[in-house]
CSV table of C-alpha atoms and ligand atoms in Angstrom, one decimal:
chain,number,residue,atom,x,y,z
A,1458,UNK,CA,75.0,102.0,99.7
A,1459,UNK,CA,73.8,101.4,103.2
A,1460,UNK,CA,76.2,102.0,106.1
A,1461,UNK,CA,76.4,99.6,109.1
A,1462,UNK,CA,78.5,101.0,111.9
A,1463,UNK,CA,81.2,98.6,113.2
A,1464,UNK,CA,80.1,99.2,116.8
A,1465,UNK,CA,76.6,98.1,116.0
A,1466,UNK,CA,77.7,94.6,115.0
A,1467,UNK,CA,80.3,93.6,117.6
A,1468,UNK,CA,83.5,91.6,116.9
A,1469,UNK,CA,82.0,88.1,116.6
A,1470,UNK,CA,79.2,89.2,114.2
A,1471,UNK,CA,81.7,91.2,112.2
A,1472,UNK,CA,84.1,88.2,111.8
A,1473,UNK,CA,81.1,86.1,110.8
A,1474,UNK,CA,80.1,88.6,108.1
A,1475,UNK,CA,83.6,89.0,106.8
A,1476,UNK,CA,84.4,85.3,106.7
A,1477,UNK,CA,81.3,84.5,104.8
A,1478,UNK,CA,83.0,84.4,101.4
A,1479,UNK,CA,85.8,82.0,102.6
A,1480,UNK,CA,86.0,78.9,100.4
A,1481,UNK,CA,88.4,76.2,101.1
A,1482,UNK,CA,90.1,74.8,98.0
A,1483,UNK,CA,93.4,73.3,99.3
A,1484,UNK,CA,93.4,69.6,100.4
A,1485,UNK,CA,95.9,70.6,103.0
A,1486,UNK,CA,93.4,72.9,104.8
A,1487,UNK,CA,91.7,70.7,107.4
A,1488,UNK,CA,90.2,73.5,109.4
A,1489,UNK,CA,90.0,77.2,108.4
A,1490,UNK,CA,88.3,80.1,110.1
A,1491,UNK,CA,86.2,79.2,113.2
A,1492,UNK,CA,88.3,77.5,115.8
A,1493,UNK,CA,91.2,78.7,118.0
A,1494,UNK,CA,93.7,77.8,115.3
A,1495,UNK,CA,93.6,76.6,111.7
A,1496,UNK,CA,94.7,73.0,111.0
A,1497,UNK,CA,96.9,72.5,108.0
A,1498,UNK,CA,99.2,69.9,106.4
A,1499,UNK,CA,101.8,70.1,103.7
A,1500,UNK,CA,102.1,67.7,100.8
A,1501,UNK,CA,104.4,64.7,101.5
A,1502,UNK,CA,108.1,65.7,101.5
A,1503,UNK,CA,107.4,69.4,101.3
A,1504,UNK,CA,108.4,72.1,103.7
A,1505,UNK,CA,106.5,75.1,104.9
A,1506,UNK,CA,107.2,78.6,103.7
A,1507,UNK,CA,105.7,81.4,105.9
A,1508,UNK,CA,105.8,85.1,105.2
A,1509,UNK,CA,104.1,88.1,106.7
A,1510,UNK,CA,103.6,91.8,105.8
A,1511,UNK,CA,101.9,94.8,107.5
A,1512,UNK,CA,100.1,97.5,105.5
A,1513,UNK,CA,99.3,100.8,107.2
A,1514,UNK,CA,96.9,103.4,105.8
A,1515,UNK,CA,98.9,106.6,105.0
A,1516,UNK,CA,102.2,104.7,104.9
A,1517,UNK,CA,101.7,101.9,102.5
A,1518,UNK,CA,98.4,102.8,100.8
A,1519,UNK,CA,96.3,105.9,100.2
A,1520,UNK,CA,92.5,105.3,100.1
A,1521,UNK,CA,91.9,108.5,98.2
A,1522,UNK,CA,92.8,106.6,95.0
A,1523,UNK,CA,93.0,102.9,96.1
A,1524,UNK,CA,89.6,101.3,96.0
A,1525,UNK,CA,89.1,98.9,99.0
A,1526,UNK,CA,88.6,95.9,96.8
A,1527,UNK,CA,91.9,96.5,95.0
A,1528,UNK,CA,93.6,97.0,98.4
A,1529,UNK,CA,92.3,93.6,99.5
A,1530,UNK,CA,93.5,92.0,96.3
A,1531,UNK,CA,96.9,93.7,96.3
A,1532,UNK,CA,97.5,92.9,100.0
A,1533,UNK,CA,97.1,89.2,99.3
A,1534,UNK,CA,99.1,89.3,96.1
A,1535,UNK,CA,102.2,90.9,97.6
A,1536,UNK,CA,102.2,88.2,100.2
A,1537,UNK,CA,101.9,85.4,97.7
A,1538,UNK,CA,104.7,87.0,95.7
A,1539,UNK,CA,107.0,86.3,98.7
A,1540,UNK,CA,106.1,82.6,98.6
A,1541,UNK,CA,106.6,82.5,94.8
A,1542,UNK,CA,110.0,84.1,95.4
A,1543,UNK,CA,111.0,81.1,97.4
A,1544,UNK,CA,110.0,78.9,94.4
A,1545,UNK,CA,107.0,77.7,96.5
A,1546,UNK,CA,103.3,77.3,95.9
A,1547,UNK,CA,101.1,79.4,98.1
A,1548,UNK,CA,98.4,77.5,100.0
A,1549,UNK,CA,96.8,79.6,102.7
A,1550,UNK,CA,96.7,83.1,104.0
A,1551,UNK,CA,95.8,84.8,107.3
A,1552,UNK,CA,94.5,88.3,107.5
A,1553,UNK,CA,94.3,90.5,110.6
A,1554,UNK,CA,92.8,93.9,110.6
A,1555,UNK,CA,92.4,96.9,112.7
A,1556,UNK,CA,89.9,99.5,111.5
A,1557,UNK,CA,88.7,102.8,113.0
A,1558,UNK,CA,85.0,103.7,113.2
A,1559,UNK,CA,85.5,105.6,109.9
A,1560,UNK,CA,85.0,102.3,108.2
A,1561,UNK,CA,81.6,100.7,107.9
A,1562,UNK,CA,80.9,97.0,107.8
A,1563,UNK,CA,80.1,97.4,104.1
A,1564,UNK,CA,83.5,99.0,103.3
A,1565,UNK,CA,85.3,96.0,105.1
A,1566,UNK,CA,83.2,93.6,103.1
A,1567,UNK,CA,84.4,95.4,100.0
A,1568,UNK,CA,88.0,94.9,101.1
A,1569,UNK,CA,87.2,91.2,101.7
A,1570,UNK,CA,85.7,90.9,98.2
A,1571,UNK,CA,89.2,91.7,96.8
A,1572,UNK,CA,90.8,89.3,99.3
A,1573,UNK,CA,88.4,86.5,98.1
A,1574,UNK,CA,89.0,87.3,94.4
A,1575,UNK,CA,92.7,86.9,95.0
A,1576,UNK,CA,92.1,83.6,96.9
A,1577,UNK,CA,90.1,82.3,94.0
A,1578,UNK,CA,92.5,83.4,91.3
A,1579,UNK,CA,95.5,81.9,93.2
A,1580,UNK,CA,93.7,78.9,94.8
A,1581,UNK,CA,94.6,79.9,98.3
A,1582,UNK,CA,92.5,79.6,101.4
A,1583,UNK,CA,91.9,82.3,103.9
A,1584,UNK,CA,92.1,80.3,107.2
A,1585,UNK,CA,92.1,82.9,109.9
A,1586,UNK,CA,93.1,86.2,111.3
A,1587,UNK,CA,92.2,88.7,114.0
A,1588,UNK,CA,89.9,91.6,114.1
A,1589,UNK,CA,90.3,94.7,116.4
A,1590,UNK,CA,89.6,98.4,116.4
A,1591,UNK,CA,92.1,101.1,115.6
A,1592,UNK,CA,92.2,104.7,116.8
A,1593,UNK,CA,93.0,106.0,113.3
A,1594,UNK,CA,92.7,104.4,109.9
A,1595,UNK,CA,93.1,100.9,108.7
A,1596,UNK,CA,95.9,98.4,109.4
A,1597,UNK,CA,96.2,95.1,107.7
A,1598,UNK,CA,98.5,92.3,108.5
A,1599,UNK,CA,98.7,89.5,106.0
A,1600,UNK,CA,100.5,86.2,106.4
A,1601,UNK,CA,101.0,83.7,103.5
A,1602,UNK,CA,101.7,80.1,103.9
A,1603,UNK,CA,103.1,77.9,101.1
A,1604,UNK,CA,105.0,74.8,100.5
A,1605,UNK,CA,107.9,73.5,98.4
A,1606,UNK,CA,110.1,70.4,98.2
A,1607,UNK,CA,113.3,71.0,100.0
A,1608,UNK,CA,115.3,70.6,96.8
A,1609,UNK,CA,113.2,73.3,95.1
A,1610,UNK,CA,113.5,76.1,97.6
A,1611,UNK,CA,115.2,79.1,96.0
A,1612,UNK,CA,117.1,81.3,98.5
A,1613,UNK,CA,118.6,84.6,98.0
A,1614,UNK,CA,122.0,83.2,98.8
A,1615,UNK,CA,122.2,80.5,96.1
A,1616,UNK,CA,123.7,82.3,93.1
A,1617,UNK,CA,127.0,81.2,91.6
A,1618,UNK,CA,129.5,83.1,89.5
A,1619,UNK,CA,128.6,83.0,85.8
A,1620,UNK,CA,124.9,82.3,86.6
A,1621,UNK,CA,122.5,84.2,84.3
A,1622,UNK,CA,120.4,86.9,85.9
A,1623,UNK,CA,116.8,86.8,84.7
A,1624,UNK,CA,113.6,88.8,85.3
A,1625,UNK,CA,110.0,88.0,84.6
A,1626,UNK,CA,107.5,90.4,82.9
A,1627,UNK,CA,108.4,94.1,82.6
A,1628,UNK,CA,109.5,96.7,85.0
A,1629,UNK,CA,108.7,100.2,86.1
A,1630,UNK,CA,105.1,100.2,85.2
A,1631,UNK,CA,103.7,100.1,88.8
A,1632,UNK,CA,105.9,103.1,89.7
A,1633,UNK,CA,104.6,105.1,86.8
A,1634,UNK,CA,101.1,104.1,87.6
A,1635,UNK,CA,101.6,105.6,91.0
A,1636,UNK,CA,103.0,108.8,89.5
A,1637,UNK,CA,99.9,109.1,87.3
A,1638,UNK,CA,97.5,108.4,90.3
A,1639,UNK,CA,99.3,111.0,92.4
A,1640,UNK,CA,99.1,113.5,89.6
A,1641,UNK,CA,95.4,112.9,89.1
A,1642,UNK,CA,94.9,113.3,92.9
A,1643,UNK,CA,96.5,116.7,92.9
A,1644,UNK,CA,94.3,117.7,90.0
A,1645,UNK,CA,91.3,116.5,91.8
A,1646,UNK,CA,92.3,118.3,95.1
A,1647,UNK,CA,92.7,121.5,93.1
A,1648,UNK,CA,89.4,121.1,91.4
A,1649,UNK,CA,87.1,118.4,92.6
A,1650,UNK,CA,84.9,118.8,89.5
A,1651,UNK,CA,87.7,117.3,87.3
A,1652,UNK,CA,87.3,113.7,86.6
A,1653,UNK,CA,90.4,111.6,86.5
A,1654,UNK,CA,91.7,110.9,83.0
A,1655,UNK,CA,93.4,107.5,83.3
A,1656,UNK,CA,92.5,105.8,80.1
A,1657,UNK,CA,95.8,106.4,78.4
A,1658,UNK,CA,97.5,104.9,81.4
A,1659,UNK,CA,95.4,101.9,81.9
A,1660,UNK,CA,98.2,99.3,81.9
A,1661,UNK,CA,100.3,101.4,84.4
A,1662,UNK,CA,97.4,102.1,86.8
A,1663,UNK,CA,96.5,98.4,86.7
A,1664,UNK,CA,100.1,97.4,87.5
A,1665,UNK,CA,99.9,99.7,90.5
A,1666,UNK,CA,96.5,98.9,91.8
A,1667,UNK,CA,96.1,95.3,90.7
A,1668,UNK,CA,99.5,93.6,90.6
A,1669,UNK,CA,99.8,89.9,90.2
A,1670,UNK,CA,102.2,87.4,91.8
A,1671,UNK,CA,104.2,85.3,89.3
A,1672,UNK,CA,103.0,81.9,90.6
A,1673,UNK,CA,102.4,81.1,86.9
A,1674,UNK,CA,106.2,81.1,86.4
A,1675,UNK,CA,106.7,78.9,89.6
A,1676,UNK,CA,104.4,76.3,88.0
A,1677,UNK,CA,106.3,76.5,84.7
A,1678,UNK,CA,109.6,76.0,86.5
A,1679,UNK,CA,108.2,72.7,87.8
A,1680,UNK,CA,107.1,71.7,84.3
A,1681,UNK,CA,110.4,72.6,82.7
A,1682,UNK,CA,112.4,71.0,85.6
A,1683,UNK,CA,114.2,74.2,86.4
A,1684,UNK,CA,115.2,75.3,89.9
A,1685,UNK,CA,116.6,78.8,90.0
A,1686,UNK,CA,119.9,79.0,91.9
A,1687,UNK,CA,118.6,82.1,93.7
A,1688,UNK,CA,115.5,84.2,93.6
A,1689,UNK,CA,113.8,87.3,95.1
A,1690,UNK,CA,110.6,89.2,94.2
A,1691,UNK,CA,110.9,92.8,93.0
A,1692,UNK,CA,109.0,94.8,95.5
A,1693,UNK,CA,111.6,97.6,96.2
A,1694,UNK,CA,113.0,98.0,92.7
A,1695,UNK,CA,115.3,96.0,90.6
A,1696,UNK,CA,118.5,97.7,91.7
A,1697,UNK,CA,117.8,97.1,95.3
A,1698,UNK,CA,116.9,93.4,94.7
A,1699,UNK,CA,120.0,92.8,92.6
A,1700,UNK,CA,122.0,94.1,95.6
A,1701,UNK,CA,120.2,91.8,97.9
A,1702,UNK,CA,121.0,88.8,95.7
A,1703,UNK,CA,124.6,89.9,95.4
A,1704,UNK,CA,125.1,90.6,99.0
A,1705,UNK,CA,123.6,87.3,100.2
A,1706,UNK,CA,125.2,85.2,97.5
A,1707,UNK,CA,128.5,87.1,98.1
A,1708,UNK,CA,128.9,87.9,94.4
A,1709,UNK,CA,129.0,90.9,92.0
A,1710,UNK,CA,126.9,91.3,88.9
A,1711,UNK,CA,126.9,92.9,85.4
A,1712,UNK,CA,123.5,94.1,84.2
A,1713,UNK,CA,122.9,95.5,80.7
A,1714,UNK,CA,120.6,98.5,80.4
A,1715,UNK,CA,119.5,97.5,76.9
A,1716,UNK,CA,118.2,94.2,78.3
A,1717,UNK,CA,115.9,95.7,80.9
A,1718,UNK,CA,112.3,94.7,80.0
A,1719,UNK,CA,110.2,97.9,79.7
A,1720,UNK,CA,106.7,98.1,78.2
A,1721,UNK,CA,106.0,100.6,75.6
A,1722,UNK,CA,103.5,102.5,77.7
A,1723,UNK,CA,106.0,102.6,80.6
A,1724,UNK,CA,108.6,104.0,78.2
A,1725,UNK,CA,106.3,106.7,76.7
A,1726,UNK,CA,104.9,107.8,80.1
A,1727,UNK,CA,108.3,108.1,81.6
A,1728,UNK,CA,109.3,110.4,78.7
A,1729,UNK,CA,106.1,112.4,79.2
A,1730,UNK,CA,106.9,112.9,82.9
A,1731,UNK,CA,110.5,113.7,82.2
A,1732,UNK,CA,111.8,110.6,83.8
A,1733,UNK,CA,114.4,108.2,82.5
A,1734,UNK,CA,112.7,104.9,81.6
A,1735,UNK,CA,115.7,102.8,82.7
A,1736,UNK,CA,115.7,104.6,86.1
A,1737,UNK,CA,112.0,103.7,86.5
A,1738,UNK,CA,112.7,100.1,85.7
A,1739,UNK,CA,115.7,100.0,88.1
A,1740,UNK,CA,114.4,102.0,91.0
A,1741,UNK,CA,110.6,102.0,90.6
A,1742,UNK,CA,109.0,99.7,93.2
A,1743,UNK,CA,106.1,97.3,93.4
A,1744,UNK,CA,106.5,95.4,90.2
A,1745,UNK,CA,106.2,92.0,92.0
A,1746,UNK,CA,108.0,90.4,89.2
A,1747,UNK,CA,110.7,87.7,90.0
A,1748,UNK,CA,114.4,88.3,89.8
A,1749,UNK,CA,116.3,85.0,89.7
A,1750,UNK,CA,119.5,83.4,88.6
A,1751,UNK,CA,120.0,80.2,86.6
A,1752,UNK,CA,123.1,78.1,85.9
A,1753,UNK,CA,124.2,78.4,82.3
A,1754,UNK,CA,123.3,74.8,81.6
A,1755,UNK,CA,119.6,75.8,82.1
A,1756,UNK,CA,119.7,78.7,79.6
A,1757,UNK,CA,118.1,76.6,76.8
A,1758,UNK,CA,115.1,76.0,79.1
A,1759,UNK,CA,114.2,79.7,79.3
A,1760,UNK,CA,115.7,81.3,76.2
A,1761,UNK,CA,112.5,81.4,74.2
A,1762,UNK,CA,110.2,82.2,77.1
A,1763,UNK,CA,108.2,85.4,76.2
A,1764,UNK,CA,107.9,86.3,79.9
A,1765,UNK,CA,111.5,85.9,80.9
A,1766,UNK,CA,114.3,88.3,80.0
A,1767,UNK,CA,118.0,87.7,80.7
A,1768,UNK,CA,119.5,90.9,81.9
A,1769,UNK,CA,123.0,90.1,83.0
A,1770,UNK,CA,125.2,87.6,84.9
A,1771,UNK,CA,126.8,87.1,88.2
A,1772,UNK,CA,130.6,87.7,88.7
A,1773,UNK,CA,133.1,87.4,91.5
A,1774,UNK,CA,132.5,89.8,94.4
A,1775,UNK,CA,135.6,91.9,93.7
A,1776,UNK,CA,134.2,92.8,90.3
A,1777,UNK,CA,131.4,94.8,91.9
A,1778,UNK,CA,127.8,95.4,90.8
A,1779,UNK,CA,127.6,97.4,87.6
A,1780,UNK,CA,125.1,98.6,85.0
A,1781,UNK,CA,126.5,98.7,81.5
A,1782,UNK,CA,124.6,101.5,79.8
A,1783,UNK,CA,123.4,101.7,76.2
A,1784,UNK,CA,126.2,104.3,75.7
A,1785,UNK,CA,128.8,101.8,76.8
A,1786,UNK,CA,129.5,103.4,80.2
A,1787,UNK,CA,129.7,101.4,83.4
A,1788,UNK,CA,127.7,102.8,86.3
A,1789,UNK,CA,127.6,101.3,89.8
A,1790,UNK,CA,124.2,99.9,90.8
A,1791,UNK,CA,123.0,101.6,93.9
A,1792,UNK,CA,119.8,101.1,95.9
A,1793,UNK,CA,117.5,104.0,95.9
A,1794,UNK,CA,114.3,102.0,96.1
A,1795,UNK,CA,111.2,102.4,97.8
A,1796,UNK,CA,111.7,103.3,101.4
A,1797,UNK,CA,108.9,103.9,103.8
A,1798,UNK,CA,111.4,105.0,106.4
B,3274,LIG,P1,90.3,84.2,119.4
B,3274,LIG,O1,89.4,84.8,120.4
B,3274,LIG,O2,90.6,82.8,119.6
B,3274,LIG,O3,91.4,85.0,118.9
B,3274,LIG,P2,88.6,85.2,117.3
B,3274,LIG,O4,87.2,85.4,117.9
B,3274,LIG,O5,89.5,86.4,117.2
B,3274,LIG,O6,89.3,84.0,118.1
B,3274,LIG,O7,88.5,84.5,115.9
B,3274,LIG,C1,87.6,83.5,115.6
B,3274,LIG,C2,87.9,82.8,114.3
B,3274,LIG,O8,87.8,83.8,113.3
B,3274,LIG,C3,89.4,82.4,114.2
B,3274,LIG,O9,89.4,81.2,113.4
B,3274,LIG,C4,90.1,83.5,113.6
B,3274,LIG,O10,91.3,83.0,112.9
B,3274,LIG,C5,89.1,84.0,112.6
B,3274,LIG,N1,89.2,85.4,112.4
B,3274,LIG,C6,89.2,86.4,113.2
B,3274,LIG,N2,89.3,87.6,112.6
B,3274,LIG,C7,89.5,87.4,111.3
B,3274,LIG,C8,89.6,88.1,110.1
B,3274,LIG,N3,89.7,89.5,110.2
B,3274,LIG,N4,89.7,87.5,108.9
B,3274,LIG,C9,89.6,86.2,108.9
B,3274,LIG,N5,89.4,85.4,109.9
B,3274,LIG,C10,89.3,85.9,111.1
B,3275,LIG,MG1,91.4,86.8,117.9
């Protein structure tokens, strides 16, 4: 692959190269990249949802095992997940980046290929950003813009006592994918001739490197006429997010260990690595599934849904936040999560 130095191109030419793949699909995008500001409109009656995230090389990602295209994809997805977590539909994103001269134009184009793939899959438009140099490494700042009807917005504070706690998909896989990648990195550092052996861990590695935002569930909520009473996305681990919902809704919760959705390969790999599968599901991060509460009258709407598990229910705040284990014990739920600090 040829290597074009960033300095040889200059800022404007670089922006032009990187923005070449931008396709505008949203009727609410009136002007995307190319002017001093993007021009957007929300569908009638809907409100804006805006969220932003920073990703720093060495803090949030490690390019020794994260391909740049995957990084671009994941950076978009984790932002879209925040819009989904408000029960909104993502519409646009903005992407700012600072890159050191270690990066070539081609490598940034590879990053953008991942960004554009996510834009295509989720039908969102890249409408702008900023480009600058960094003294060391790569820094990304992503913002996502979405919309929702006022009456559909799901806050963290909306849960009521007796509401049912639900999660989408399965948990713990992304965390185990990271463990597997870290292990292979150590093997590789010790002996660069060793090729990574990831086949058996395909699902876990994919969950770590190429997570998806559950916008599919948001669309389904609309079709079934369901508005969760509260919602949050699971980026820092289920336990930590349950505590956020409880704190903001001023409630307690009972969660049942035997209801935690854990994929077979997650379970088996946890055992192989001498980890407790339930702990991985509770405290592993980066699943980007949705944790939400529904009123009991809505239970019929979700009870047969293959991608939704009911894991517990909300109680009065004095009752606390507890995990009821398989063995019948009650263990307080504590955040251990995914701390970059
Ligand atoms: P300004 O000088 O007004 O900040 P720029 O030259 O930085 O303008 O940006 C020109 C256009 O390119 C703007 O629409 C901006 O949003 C967009 N843009 C700049 N950097 C990026 C990037 N990394 N990704 C996507 N769009 C970008
Ligand atoms: Mg600028």
